[in-house]
PDB file of C-alpha atoms and ligand atoms in Angstrom:
ATOM      1  CA  UNK A   1     -34.313  14.717   1.710  1.00 98.00           C
ATOM      2  CA  UNK A   2     -30.679  14.807   0.496  1.00 98.00           C
ATOM      3  CA  UNK A   3     -29.672  18.454  -0.016  1.00 98.00           C
ATOM      4  CA  UNK A   4     -27.242  17.745  -2.890  1.00 98.00           C
ATOM      5  CA  UNK A   5     -24.424  21.162  -4.384  1.00 98.00           C
ATOM      6  CA  UNK A   6     -21.926  19.775  -6.604  1.00 98.00           C
ATOM      7  CA  UNK A   7     -23.278  17.957 -10.137  1.00 98.00           C
ATOM      8  CA  UNK A   8     -21.250  15.429  -9.819  1.00 98.00           C
ATOM      9  CA  UNK A   9     -22.615  13.934  -6.880  1.00 98.00           C
ATOM     10  CA  UNK A  10     -25.771  14.280  -8.550  1.00 98.00           C
ATOM     11  CA  UNK A  11     -24.861  12.521 -11.622  1.00 98.00           C
ATOM     12  CA  UNK A  12     -24.069   9.859  -9.658  1.00 98.00           C
ATOM     13  CA  UNK A  13     -27.466   9.506  -7.289  1.00 98.00           C
ATOM     14  CA  UNK A  14     -28.863   9.526 -10.512  1.00 98.00           C
ATOM     15  CA  UNK A  15     -26.916   7.180 -12.251  1.00 98.00           C
ATOM     16  CA  UNK A  16     -27.153   4.780  -9.730  1.00 97.00           C
ATOM     17  CA  UNK A  17     -31.224   5.337  -9.999  1.00 98.00           C
ATOM     18  CA  UNK A  18     -31.111   5.427 -13.563  1.00 97.00           C
ATOM     19  CA  UNK A  19     -29.482   2.152 -13.662  1.00 97.00           C
ATOM     20  CA  UNK A  20     -32.607   0.203 -11.384  1.00 98.00           C
ATOM     21  CA  UNK A  21     -34.414   1.593 -13.964  1.00 97.00           C
ATOM     22  CA  UNK A  22     -35.759   3.968 -11.641  1.00 98.00           C
ATOM     23  CA  UNK A  23     -38.064   7.175 -12.857  1.00 98.00           C
ATOM     24  CA  UNK A  24     -36.193  10.253 -12.040  1.00 98.00           C
ATOM     25  CA  UNK A  25     -38.910  13.714 -12.189  1.00 98.00           C
ATOM     26  CA  UNK A  26     -37.063  17.224 -12.499  1.00 99.00           C
ATOM     27  CA  UNK A  27     -38.503  20.277 -11.504  1.00 99.00           C
ATOM     28  CA  UNK A  28     -36.056  23.163 -12.463  1.00 98.00           C
ATOM     29  CA  UNK A  29     -36.617  26.345 -10.127  1.00 98.00           C
ATOM     30  CA  UNK A  30     -35.126  29.584  -8.462  1.00 98.00           C
ATOM     31  CA  UNK A  31     -36.277  29.136  -5.229  1.00 98.00           C
ATOM     32  CA  UNK A  32     -38.224  31.154  -3.263  1.00 97.00           C
ATOM     33  CA  UNK A  33     -40.778  28.843  -3.989  1.00 98.00           C
ATOM     34  CA  UNK A  34     -44.341  29.706  -3.489  1.00 98.00           C
ATOM     35  CA  UNK A  35     -48.010  27.450  -3.989  1.00 98.00           C
ATOM     36  CA  UNK A  36     -47.511  27.502  -7.562  1.00 98.00           C
ATOM     37  CA  UNK A  37     -43.865  25.687  -7.466  1.00 98.00           C
ATOM     38  CA  UNK A  38     -45.845  23.447  -4.967  1.00 98.00           C
ATOM     39  CA  UNK A  39     -48.257  22.534  -7.403  1.00 98.00           C
ATOM     40  CA  UNK A  40     -45.632  21.309 -10.000  1.00 98.00           C
ATOM     41  CA  UNK A  41     -43.522  19.698  -7.521  1.00 98.00           C
ATOM     42  CA  UNK A  42     -46.926  17.886  -6.181  1.00 98.00           C
ATOM     43  CA  UNK A  43     -48.007  17.428  -9.745  1.00 98.00           C
ATOM     44  CA  UNK A  44     -44.650  15.681 -10.116  1.00 98.00           C
ATOM     45  CA  UNK A  45     -44.256  13.764  -7.242  1.00 98.00           C
ATOM     46  CA  UNK A  46     -47.248  11.383  -8.814  1.00 98.00           C
ATOM     47  CA  UNK A  47     -45.544  11.195 -12.301  1.00 98.00           C
ATOM     48  CA  UNK A  48     -41.826   9.547 -11.250  1.00 98.00           C
ATOM     49  CA  UNK A  49     -40.581   7.573  -8.424  1.00 98.00           C
ATOM     50  CA  UNK A  50     -37.095   9.736  -7.314  1.00 98.00           C
ATOM     51  CA  UNK A  51     -38.142  13.663  -7.635  1.00 98.00           C
ATOM     52  CA  UNK A  52     -34.974  15.866  -8.005  1.00 99.00           C
ATOM     53  CA  UNK A  53     -36.322  19.900  -7.538  1.00 99.00           C
ATOM     54  CA  UNK A  54     -33.552  22.221  -8.492  1.00 99.00           C
ATOM     55  CA  UNK A  55     -33.109  25.588  -6.865  1.00 98.00           C
ATOM     56  CA  UNK A  56     -30.415  27.831  -8.900  1.00 98.00           C
ATOM     57  CA  UNK A  57     -30.764  31.469  -9.447  1.00 98.00           C
ATOM     58  CA  UNK A  58     -29.137  31.091 -12.769  1.00 98.00           C
ATOM     59  CA  UNK A  59     -27.262  34.532 -13.670  1.00 97.00           C
ATOM     60  CA  UNK A  60     -27.466  34.186 -17.023  1.00 97.00           C
ATOM     61  CA  UNK A  61     -31.059  34.237 -17.905  1.00 96.00           C
ATOM     62  CA  UNK A  62     -30.695  37.988 -15.971  1.00 95.00           C
ATOM     63  CA  UNK A  63     -29.750  40.789 -17.676  1.00 94.00           C
ATOM     64  CA  UNK A  64     -27.522  43.334 -16.127  1.00 91.00           C
ATOM     65  CA  UNK A  65     -29.530  45.735 -14.926  1.00 90.00           C
ATOM     66  CA  UNK A  66     -32.632  42.627 -13.622  1.00 93.00           C
ATOM     67  CA  UNK A  67     -32.734  41.591  -9.816  1.00 92.00           C
ATOM     68  CA  UNK A  68     -30.053  39.046  -9.503  1.00 96.00           C
ATOM     69  CA  UNK A  69     -28.635  40.400  -6.361  1.00 95.00           C
ATOM     70  CA  UNK A  70     -32.017  40.919  -4.991  1.00 94.00           C
ATOM     71  CA  UNK A  71     -33.496  38.119  -5.869  1.00 95.00           C
ATOM     72  CA  UNK A  72     -35.302  36.289  -3.114  1.00 95.00           C
ATOM     73  CA  UNK A  73     -33.338  32.931  -1.296  1.00 96.00           C
ATOM     74  CA  UNK A  74     -35.270  32.184   1.727  1.00 97.00           C
ATOM     75  CA  UNK A  75     -33.310  28.518   1.155  1.00 98.00           C
ATOM     76  CA  UNK A  76     -34.353  27.181   4.395  1.00 98.00           C
ATOM     77  CA  UNK A  77     -37.894  27.785   3.925  1.00 98.00           C
ATOM     78  CA  UNK A  78     -37.637  26.055  -0.107  1.00 98.00           C
ATOM     79  CA  UNK A  79     -36.044  22.842   1.512  1.00 98.00           C
ATOM     80  CA  UNK A  80     -38.935  22.988   3.843  1.00 98.00           C
ATOM     81  CA  UNK A  81     -41.583  22.877   1.834  1.00 98.00           C
ATOM     82  CA  UNK A  82     -39.770  19.771  -0.835  1.00 98.00           C
ATOM     83  CA  UNK A  83     -39.081  18.551   2.135  1.00 98.00           C
ATOM     84  CA  UNK A  84     -42.808  18.371   3.105  1.00 98.00           C
ATOM     85  CA  UNK A  85     -43.864  17.256  -0.814  1.00 98.00           C
ATOM     86  CA  UNK A  86     -41.743  14.295  -0.686  1.00 98.00           C
ATOM     87  CA  UNK A  87     -38.479  15.624  -2.473  1.00 98.00           C
ATOM     88  CA  UNK A  88     -36.147  13.525  -2.804  1.00 98.00           C
ATOM     89  CA  UNK A  89     -33.353  15.832  -3.260  1.00 98.00           C
ATOM     90  CA  UNK A  90     -32.830  19.237  -3.867  1.00 98.00           C
ATOM     91  CA  UNK A  91     -30.082  19.774  -5.840  1.00 98.00           C
ATOM     92  CA  UNK A  92     -28.841  23.118  -5.212  1.00 98.00           C
ATOM     93  CA  UNK A  93     -25.399  23.711  -7.304  1.00 98.00           C
ATOM     94  CA  UNK A  94     -23.431  26.996  -6.771  1.00 98.00           C
ATOM     95  CA  UNK A  95     -22.526  29.155 -10.104  1.00 97.00           C
ATOM     96  CA  UNK A  96     -19.342  28.709 -10.080  1.00 97.00           C
ATOM     97  CA  UNK A  97     -19.555  25.318 -10.162  1.00 98.00           C
ATOM     98  CA  UNK A  98     -22.482  25.492 -12.817  1.00 98.00           C
ATOM     99  CA  UNK A  99     -20.431  28.183 -14.475  1.00 98.00           C
ATOM    100  CA  UNK A 100     -16.204  28.213 -13.854  1.00 97.00           C
ATOM    101  CA  UNK A 101     -14.341  30.575 -15.908  1.00 97.00           C
ATOM    102  CA  UNK A 102     -14.237  28.399 -18.708  1.00 96.00           C
ATOM    103  CA  UNK A 103     -16.840  28.069 -19.514  1.00 97.00           C
ATOM    104  CA  UNK A 104     -17.918  28.682 -23.213  1.00 97.00           C
ATOM    105  CA  UNK A 105     -20.803  27.545 -24.440  1.00 97.00           C
ATOM    106  CA  UNK A 106     -24.313  28.698 -24.726  1.00 97.00           C
ATOM    107  CA  UNK A 107     -26.985  27.391 -26.438  1.00 97.00           C
ATOM    108  CA  UNK A 108     -28.861  29.708 -29.260  1.00 95.00           C
ATOM    109  CA  UNK A 109     -32.087  30.455 -29.770  1.00 91.00           C
ATOM    110  CA  UNK A 110     -35.418  28.946 -32.025  1.00 89.00           C
ATOM    111  CA  UNK A 111     -37.533  31.546 -33.593  1.00 93.00           C
ATOM    112  CA  UNK A 112     -39.797  31.050 -30.856  1.00 94.00           C
ATOM    113  CA  UNK A 113     -37.811  32.650 -28.575  1.00 95.00           C
ATOM    114  CA  UNK A 114     -37.313  35.933 -30.974  1.00 94.00           C
ATOM    115  CA  UNK A 115     -40.680  37.525 -29.705  1.00 97.00           C
ATOM    116  CA  UNK A 116     -42.001  38.868 -26.854  1.00 98.00           C
ATOM    117  CA  UNK A 117     -39.596  38.184 -23.662  1.00 97.00           C
ATOM    118  CA  UNK A 118     -37.113  37.300 -26.110  1.00 96.00           C
ATOM    119  CA  UNK A 119     -36.885  41.214 -27.625  1.00 95.00           C
ATOM    120  CA  UNK A 120     -37.583  42.487 -24.020  1.00 93.00           C
ATOM    121  CA  UNK A 121     -34.726  40.056 -22.590  1.00 93.00           C
ATOM    122  CA  UNK A 122     -32.532  39.950 -25.120  1.00 91.00           C
ATOM    123  CA  UNK A 123     -30.298  37.339 -23.213  1.00 92.00           C
ATOM    124  CA  UNK A 124     -32.617  35.816 -20.855  1.00 96.00           C
ATOM    125  CA  UNK A 125     -33.826  32.522 -23.029  1.00 97.00           C
ATOM    126  CA  UNK A 126     -29.885  31.644 -24.447  1.00 97.00           C
ATOM    127  CA  UNK A 127     -29.886  31.100 -20.600  1.00 98.00           C
ATOM    128  CA  UNK A 128     -32.411  29.073 -20.025  1.00 98.00           C
ATOM    129  CA  UNK A 129     -31.896  26.933 -22.213  1.00 98.00           C
ATOM    130  CA  UNK A 130     -28.424  26.616 -21.762  1.00 98.00           C
ATOM    131  CA  UNK A 131     -29.124  26.139 -17.779  1.00 98.00           C
ATOM    132  CA  UNK A 132     -32.145  23.633 -18.930  1.00 98.00           C
ATOM    133  CA  UNK A 133     -29.693  21.731 -20.963  1.00 98.00           C
ATOM    134  CA  UNK A 134     -27.322  21.922 -18.135  1.00 98.00           C
ATOM    135  CA  UNK A 135     -29.462  20.740 -15.365  1.00 98.00           C
ATOM    136  CA  UNK A 136     -31.019  18.088 -17.665  1.00 98.00           C
ATOM    137  CA  UNK A 137     -27.495  16.921 -18.294  1.00 98.00           C
ATOM    138  CA  UNK A 138     -26.788  16.151 -14.677  1.00 98.00           C
ATOM    139  CA  UNK A 139     -29.665  15.435 -13.206  1.00 98.00           C
ATOM    140  CA  UNK A 140     -31.011  13.286 -16.101  1.00 98.00           C
ATOM    141  CA  UNK A 141     -34.822  13.293 -15.381  1.00 98.00           C
ATOM    142  CA  UNK A 142     -37.396  11.306 -18.043  1.00 98.00           C
ATOM    143  CA  UNK A 143     -40.104  14.015 -16.837  1.00 98.00           C
ATOM    144  CA  UNK A 144     -39.871  17.588 -16.222  1.00 98.00           C
ATOM    145  CA  UNK A 145     -42.313  20.107 -15.163  1.00 98.00           C
ATOM    146  CA  UNK A 146     -42.444  24.032 -15.772  1.00 98.00           C
ATOM    147  CA  UNK A 147     -44.860  26.202 -15.319  1.00 98.00           C
ATOM    148  CA  UNK A 148     -47.798  27.709 -18.131  1.00 98.00           C
ATOM    149  CA  UNK A 149     -47.456  31.115 -16.514  1.00 98.00           C
ATOM    150  CA  UNK A 150     -44.166  31.532 -18.194  1.00 98.00           C
ATOM    151  CA  UNK A 151     -45.459  30.001 -21.447  1.00 98.00           C
ATOM    152  CA  UNK A 152     -42.672  31.092 -24.041  1.00 98.00           C
ATOM    153  CA  UNK A 153     -40.530  29.847 -21.785  1.00 98.00           C
ATOM    154  CA  UNK A 154     -42.159  26.052 -21.705  1.00 98.00           C
ATOM    155  CA  UNK A 155     -42.560  26.213 -25.756  1.00 97.00           C
ATOM    156  CA  UNK A 156     -38.540  27.345 -26.408  1.00 97.00           C
ATOM    157  CA  UNK A 157     -38.117  24.380 -23.453  1.00 98.00           C
ATOM    158  CA  UNK A 158     -40.188  21.780 -25.691  1.00 97.00           C
ATOM    159  CA  UNK A 159     -38.399  23.486 -28.640  1.00 96.00           C
ATOM    160  CA  UNK A 160     -34.946  22.820 -27.395  1.00 97.00           C
ATOM    161  CA  UNK A 161     -35.835  18.720 -25.866  1.00 98.00           C
ATOM    162  CA  UNK A 162     -36.888  18.545 -29.347  1.00 97.00           C
ATOM    163  CA  UNK A 163     -33.772  19.862 -31.671  1.00 97.00           C
ATOM    164  CA  UNK A 164     -31.586  18.480 -29.379  1.00 97.00           C
ATOM    165  CA  UNK A 165     -33.264  15.117 -28.881  1.00 98.00           C
ATOM    166  CA  UNK A 166     -33.212  15.075 -25.157  1.00 98.00           C
ATOM    167  CA  UNK A 167     -35.207  12.778 -24.480  1.00 98.00           C
ATOM    168  CA  UNK A 168     -36.696  14.864 -21.657  1.00 98.00           C
ATOM    169  CA  UNK A 169     -40.821  13.782 -21.500  1.00 98.00           C
ATOM    170  CA  UNK A 170     -41.598  17.508 -20.767  1.00 98.00           C
ATOM    171  CA  UNK A 171     -45.380  18.550 -18.981  1.00 98.00           C
ATOM    172  CA  UNK A 172     -46.433  21.859 -18.759  1.00 98.00           C
ATOM    173  CA  UNK A 173     -48.683  22.695 -15.342  1.00 98.00           C
ATOM    174  CA  UNK A 174     -51.741  25.188 -15.922  1.00 98.00           C
ATOM    175  CA  UNK A 175     -50.692  28.861 -13.431  1.00 98.00           C
ATOM    176  CA  UNK A 176     -51.766  28.283  -9.794  1.00 98.00           C
ATOM    177  CA  UNK A 177     -53.322  32.059  -9.525  1.00 98.00           C
ATOM    178  CA  UNK A 178     -53.663  34.063  -6.037  1.00 98.00           C
ATOM    179  CA  UNK A 179     -57.757  34.723  -5.228  1.00 98.00           C
ATOM    180  CA  UNK A 180     -57.790  38.303  -7.544  1.00 98.00           C
ATOM    181  CA  UNK A 181     -56.316  36.599 -10.307  1.00 98.00           C
ATOM    182  CA  UNK A 182     -52.847  37.166 -10.354  1.00 98.00           C
ATOM    183  CA  UNK A 183     -50.499  34.739 -11.192  1.00 98.00           C
ATOM    184  CA  UNK A 184     -48.504  33.685  -8.519  1.00 98.00           C
ATOM    185  CA  UNK A 185     -44.634  34.307  -9.062  1.00 97.00           C
ATOM    186  CA  UNK A 186     -41.346  35.322  -6.561  1.00 95.00           C
ATOM    187  CA  UNK A 187     -40.928  38.534  -7.706  1.00 94.00           C
ATOM    188  CA  UNK A 188     -44.690  39.781  -6.528  1.00 96.00           C
ATOM    189  CA  UNK A 189     -42.986  40.292  -3.037  1.00 95.00           C
ATOM    190  CA  UNK A 190     -41.805  43.217  -5.111  1.00 95.00           C
ATOM    191  CA  UNK A 191     -44.714  44.636  -5.311  1.00 96.00           C
ATOM    192  CA  UNK A 192     -45.990  47.638  -2.703  1.00 96.00           C
ATOM    193  CA  UNK A 193     -49.536  47.016  -1.678  1.00 96.00           C
ATOM    194  CA  UNK A 194     -50.952  49.640  -3.440  1.00 95.00           C
ATOM    195  CA  UNK A 195     -49.218  48.165  -6.459  1.00 96.00           C
ATOM    196  CA  UNK A 196     -50.234  44.636  -5.371  1.00 97.00           C
ATOM    197  CA  UNK A 197     -53.581  45.148  -5.263  1.00 96.00           C
ATOM    198  CA  UNK A 198     -53.537  47.236  -8.931  1.00 96.00           C
ATOM    199  CA  UNK A 199     -51.517  44.018  -9.890  1.00 97.00           C
ATOM    200  CA  UNK A 200     -54.480  41.729 -10.718  1.00 97.00           C
ATOM    201  CA  UNK A 201     -55.780  44.065 -14.064  1.00 97.00           C
ATOM    202  CA  UNK A 202     -53.228  42.430 -16.434  1.00 98.00           C
ATOM    203  CA  UNK A 203     -55.162  38.924 -15.396  1.00 98.00           C
ATOM    204  CA  UNK A 204     -58.410  40.773 -15.813  1.00 98.00           C
ATOM    205  CA  UNK A 205     -57.198  42.485 -19.477  1.00 98.00           C
ATOM    206  CA  UNK A 206     -56.351  38.582 -20.857  1.00 98.00           C
ATOM    207  CA  UNK A 207     -60.174  37.632 -19.257  1.00 98.00           C
ATOM    208  CA  UNK A 208     -61.555  40.400 -21.527  1.00 98.00           C
ATOM    209  CA  UNK A 209     -59.573  39.411 -24.779  1.00 97.00           C
ATOM    210  CA  UNK A 210     -60.839  36.071 -24.205  1.00 97.00           C
ATOM    211  CA  UNK A 211     -64.247  37.640 -23.839  1.00 96.00           C
ATOM    212  CA  UNK A 212     -64.077  39.097 -26.387  1.00 96.00           C
ATOM    213  CA  UNK A 213     -63.251  36.120 -28.621  1.00 94.00           C
ATOM    214  CA  UNK A 214     -66.263  34.135 -27.077  1.00 92.00           C
ATOM    215  CA  UNK A 215     -68.477  36.844 -28.190  1.00 92.00           C
ATOM    216  CA  UNK A 216     -67.239  36.918 -31.705  1.00 91.00           C
ATOM    217  CA  UNK A 217     -64.509  39.405 -31.923  1.00 92.00           C
ATOM    218  CA  UNK A 218     -62.619  38.160 -34.923  1.00 89.00           C
ATOM    219  CA  UNK A 219     -59.420  40.027 -35.797  1.00 92.00           C
ATOM    220  CA  UNK A 220     -56.518  40.597 -33.209  1.00 94.00           C
ATOM    221  CA  UNK A 221     -57.188  44.487 -33.307  1.00 95.00           C
ATOM    222  CA  UNK A 222     -60.503  43.961 -31.468  1.00 95.00           C
ATOM    223  CA  UNK A 223     -59.078  41.474 -28.894  1.00 96.00           C
ATOM    224  CA  UNK A 224     -55.681  43.478 -27.860  1.00 97.00           C
ATOM    225  CA  UNK A 225     -58.340  46.719 -27.825  1.00 97.00           C
ATOM    226  CA  UNK A 226     -60.550  45.088 -25.580  1.00 98.00           C
ATOM    227  CA  UNK A 227     -57.215  44.069 -23.357  1.00 98.00           C
ATOM    228  CA  UNK A 228     -55.538  47.196 -23.694  1.00 98.00           C
ATOM    229  CA  UNK A 229     -58.970  48.683 -22.644  1.00 97.00           C
ATOM    230  CA  UNK A 230     -58.692  46.703 -19.181  1.00 97.00           C
ATOM    231  CA  UNK A 231     -54.540  47.672 -18.949  1.00 97.00           C
ATOM    232  CA  UNK A 232     -55.507  51.917 -19.617  1.00 95.00           C
ATOM    233  CA  UNK A 233     -57.540  51.833 -16.875  1.00 94.00           C
ATOM    234  CA  UNK A 234     -55.051  51.460 -14.185  1.00 92.00           C
ATOM    235  CA  UNK A 235     -52.383  54.319 -14.982  1.00 93.00           C
ATOM    236  CA  UNK A 236     -49.544  53.486 -13.267  1.00 93.00           C
ATOM    237  CA  UNK A 237     -49.271  50.692 -15.924  1.00 96.00           C
ATOM    238  CA  UNK A 238     -46.489  50.222 -18.280  1.00 97.00           C
ATOM    239  CA  UNK A 239     -47.580  47.761 -21.398  1.00 97.00           C
ATOM    240  CA  UNK A 240     -45.029  46.030 -23.147  1.00 97.00           C
ATOM    241  CA  UNK A 241     -47.163  43.631 -24.662  1.00 97.00           C
ATOM    242  CA  UNK A 242     -50.963  42.591 -25.204  1.00 98.00           C
ATOM    243  CA  UNK A 243     -50.910  39.986 -28.300  1.00 97.00           C
ATOM    244  CA  UNK A 244     -52.485  37.223 -29.148  1.00 97.00           C
ATOM    245  CA  UNK A 245     -50.413  34.620 -30.572  1.00 97.00           C
ATOM    246  CA  UNK A 246     -51.001  30.862 -32.100  1.00 95.00           C
ATOM    247  CA  UNK A 247     -49.761  29.189 -29.623  1.00 95.00           C
ATOM    248  CA  UNK A 248     -47.269  26.534 -31.018  1.00 93.00           C
ATOM    249  CA  UNK A 249     -45.339  29.354 -33.287  1.00 94.00           C
ATOM    250  CA  UNK A 250     -45.833  32.366 -31.234  1.00 96.00           C
ATOM    251  CA  UNK A 251     -46.324  34.162 -34.012  1.00 96.00           C
ATOM    252  CA  UNK A 252     -48.965  37.073 -33.541  1.00 96.00           C
ATOM    253  CA  UNK A 253     -52.503  36.075 -35.791  1.00 93.00           C
ATOM    254  CA  UNK A 254     -54.153  37.937 -38.382  1.00 86.00           C
ATOM    255  CA  UNK A 255     -56.855  35.594 -38.843  1.00 85.00           C
ATOM    256  CA  UNK A 256     -58.097  33.902 -35.569  1.00 87.00           C
ATOM    257  CA  UNK A 257     -57.760  29.762 -35.455  1.00 79.00           C
ATOM    258  CA  UNK A 258     -59.085  27.332 -33.384  1.00 86.00           C
ATOM    259  CA  UNK A 259     -56.419  27.860 -30.365  1.00 93.00           C
ATOM    260  CA  UNK A 260     -55.005  31.311 -29.185  1.00 96.00           C
ATOM    261  CA  UNK A 261     -52.146  31.891 -27.019  1.00 98.00           C
ATOM    262  CA  UNK A 262     -53.450  35.675 -25.340  1.00 98.00           C
ATOM    263  CA  UNK A 263     -49.869  37.029 -23.888  1.00 98.00           C
ATOM    264  CA  UNK A 264     -49.467  39.834 -21.409  1.00 98.00           C
ATOM    265  CA  UNK A 265     -46.611  42.120 -20.375  1.00 98.00           C
ATOM    266  CA  UNK A 266     -46.771  44.766 -18.007  1.00 97.00           C
ATOM    267  CA  UNK A 267     -44.319  47.259 -16.120  1.00 96.00           C
ATOM    268  CA  UNK A 268     -45.821  48.524 -12.509  1.00 95.00           C
ATOM    269  CA  UNK A 269     -43.122  50.271 -10.836  1.00 92.00           C
ATOM    270  CA  UNK A 270     -39.973  48.269 -11.434  1.00 92.00           C
ATOM    271  CA  UNK A 271     -41.560  45.382 -11.347  1.00 95.00           C
ATOM    272  CA  UNK A 272     -41.952  43.372 -14.683  1.00 95.00           C
ATOM    273  CA  UNK A 273     -45.397  41.065 -15.089  1.00 97.00           C
ATOM    274  CA  UNK A 274     -45.917  38.093 -17.350  1.00 98.00           C
ATOM    275  CA  UNK A 275     -48.995  36.504 -18.131  1.00 98.00           C
ATOM    276  CA  UNK A 276     -50.881  33.950 -20.674  1.00 98.00           C
ATOM    277  CA  UNK A 277     -54.255  32.736 -21.045  1.00 98.00           C
ATOM    278  CA  UNK A 278     -55.332  29.634 -24.173  1.00 97.00           C
ATOM    279  CA  UNK A 279     -58.250  30.649 -26.078  1.00 96.00           C
ATOM    280  CA  UNK A 280     -60.182  27.636 -27.777  1.00 90.00           C
ATOM    281  CA  UNK A 281     -62.068  29.262 -29.916  1.00 82.00           C
ATOM    282  CA  UNK A 282     -65.706  27.995 -30.145  1.00 70.00           C
ATOM    283  CA  UNK A 283     -66.657  26.959 -34.078  1.00 72.00           C
ATOM    284  CA  UNK A 284     -69.341  29.148 -35.032  1.00 64.00           C
ATOM    285  CA  UNK A 285     -72.571  28.410 -37.417  1.00 53.00           C
ATOM    286  CA  UNK A 286     -72.070  29.985 -40.926  1.00 51.00           C
TER     287      UNK A 286
HETATM  288  P1  LIG B 301     -38.817  30.056 -11.422  1.00 55.02           P
HETATM  289  O1  LIG B 301     -38.597  29.955  -9.755  1.00 55.02           O
HETATM  290  O2  LIG B 301     -39.935  31.357 -11.301  1.00 55.02           O
HETATM  291  O3  LIG B 301     -37.728  29.958 -12.451  1.00 55.02           O
HETATM  292  O4  LIG B 301     -40.037  28.658 -11.706  1.00 55.02           O
HETATM  293  C1  LIG B 301     -39.729  27.541 -11.422  1.00 55.02           C
HETATM  294  C2  LIG B 301     -40.786  26.678 -12.527  1.00 55.02           C
HETATM  295  O5  LIG B 301     -42.063  27.436 -11.683  1.00 55.02           O
HETATM  296  C3  LIG B 301     -41.573  27.408 -13.363  1.00 55.02           C
HETATM  297  O6  LIG B 301     -41.449  26.159 -14.799  1.00 55.02           O
HETATM  298  C4  LIG B 301     -42.506  27.615 -13.704  1.00 55.02           C
HETATM  299  O7  LIG B 301     -42.837  28.159 -14.885  1.00 55.02           O
HETATM  300  C5  LIG B 301     -42.942  27.464 -13.019  1.00 55.02           C
HETATM  301  N1  LIG B 301     -44.068  28.566 -11.887  1.00 55.02           N
HETATM  302  C6  LIG B 301     -43.412  29.482 -11.166  1.00 55.02           C
HETATM  303  N2  LIG B 301     -45.161  30.577 -11.148  1.00 55.02           N
HETATM  304  C7  LIG B 301     -46.114  29.125 -11.584  1.00 55.02           C
HETATM  305  C8  LIG B 301     -48.001  29.256 -11.299  1.00 55.02           C
HETATM  306  N3  LIG B 301     -47.999  30.485 -10.553  1.00 55.02           N
HETATM  307  N4  LIG B 301     -48.393  28.758 -11.502  1.00 55.02           N
HETATM  308  C9  LIG B 301     -47.635  27.229 -12.112  1.00 55.02           C
HETATM  309  N5  LIG B 301     -46.251  27.164 -12.438  1.00 55.02           N
HETATM  310  C10 LIG B 301     -45.469  28.382 -11.830  1.00 55.02           C
END
């Protein structure tokens, strides 16, 4: 496995392979790799000839009060995981080469990024869209994998690729969870032992929402209150949002259609957790 730090060297590596007709896959990450990332990397390995994992803690997607400085960076462990999974290149650019002092262009946001995470973290998605565009431009993958864990991010990336004709196949991989249902996340290490136990409640609340839908609850408020009831059992949680949305537009649904996505974000102490669940609504005899 090669570690490449300069965008020019990365682009040259890709250029050579593209000329030979090699299919390049990319898994963009911020490092602190866990089993969720490993699953994405394995899925990518099966879909391409040459696999690049980028590890870059992207400053433009962090707000001023967020955890950029303390974000975990266990780079040796990350490289070892990549090596074991048959990754060809770990692309680890520095902040300075990605955003030199003359850097100016930022990608602005489609409607899909306005609500939910976009509202809670105003600059976040512009930073994500910009860095994904840059990574695609440098690595030039034919295929890139993203996790459903960040549902709105994956919807945004699909839209970005369509709107800007980036020509990359986007694959969204299902969320990998801990045994109690908590979605794996690099930020879970911030949870205190007690909060770690409480944290699985967010997923339980999404499951309660899905269960309500299956029982026949057909209005948004009913599903939201089924979710909120579970979260409110844990007074330590502050709810940012519990939403019932159209999976393609991420707009709230008043009448539930055949497929909905339940989105949740809560704060537990200083840690913010997000999760989601796709639900297919059974057809009922009228
Ligand atoms: P991050 O390093 O948090 O930026 O994540 C890199 C990629 O891994 C993103 O596409 C995430 O959606 C994805 N990812 C993070 N956590 C999980 C998980 N638990 N299951 C599946 N994919 C994940």
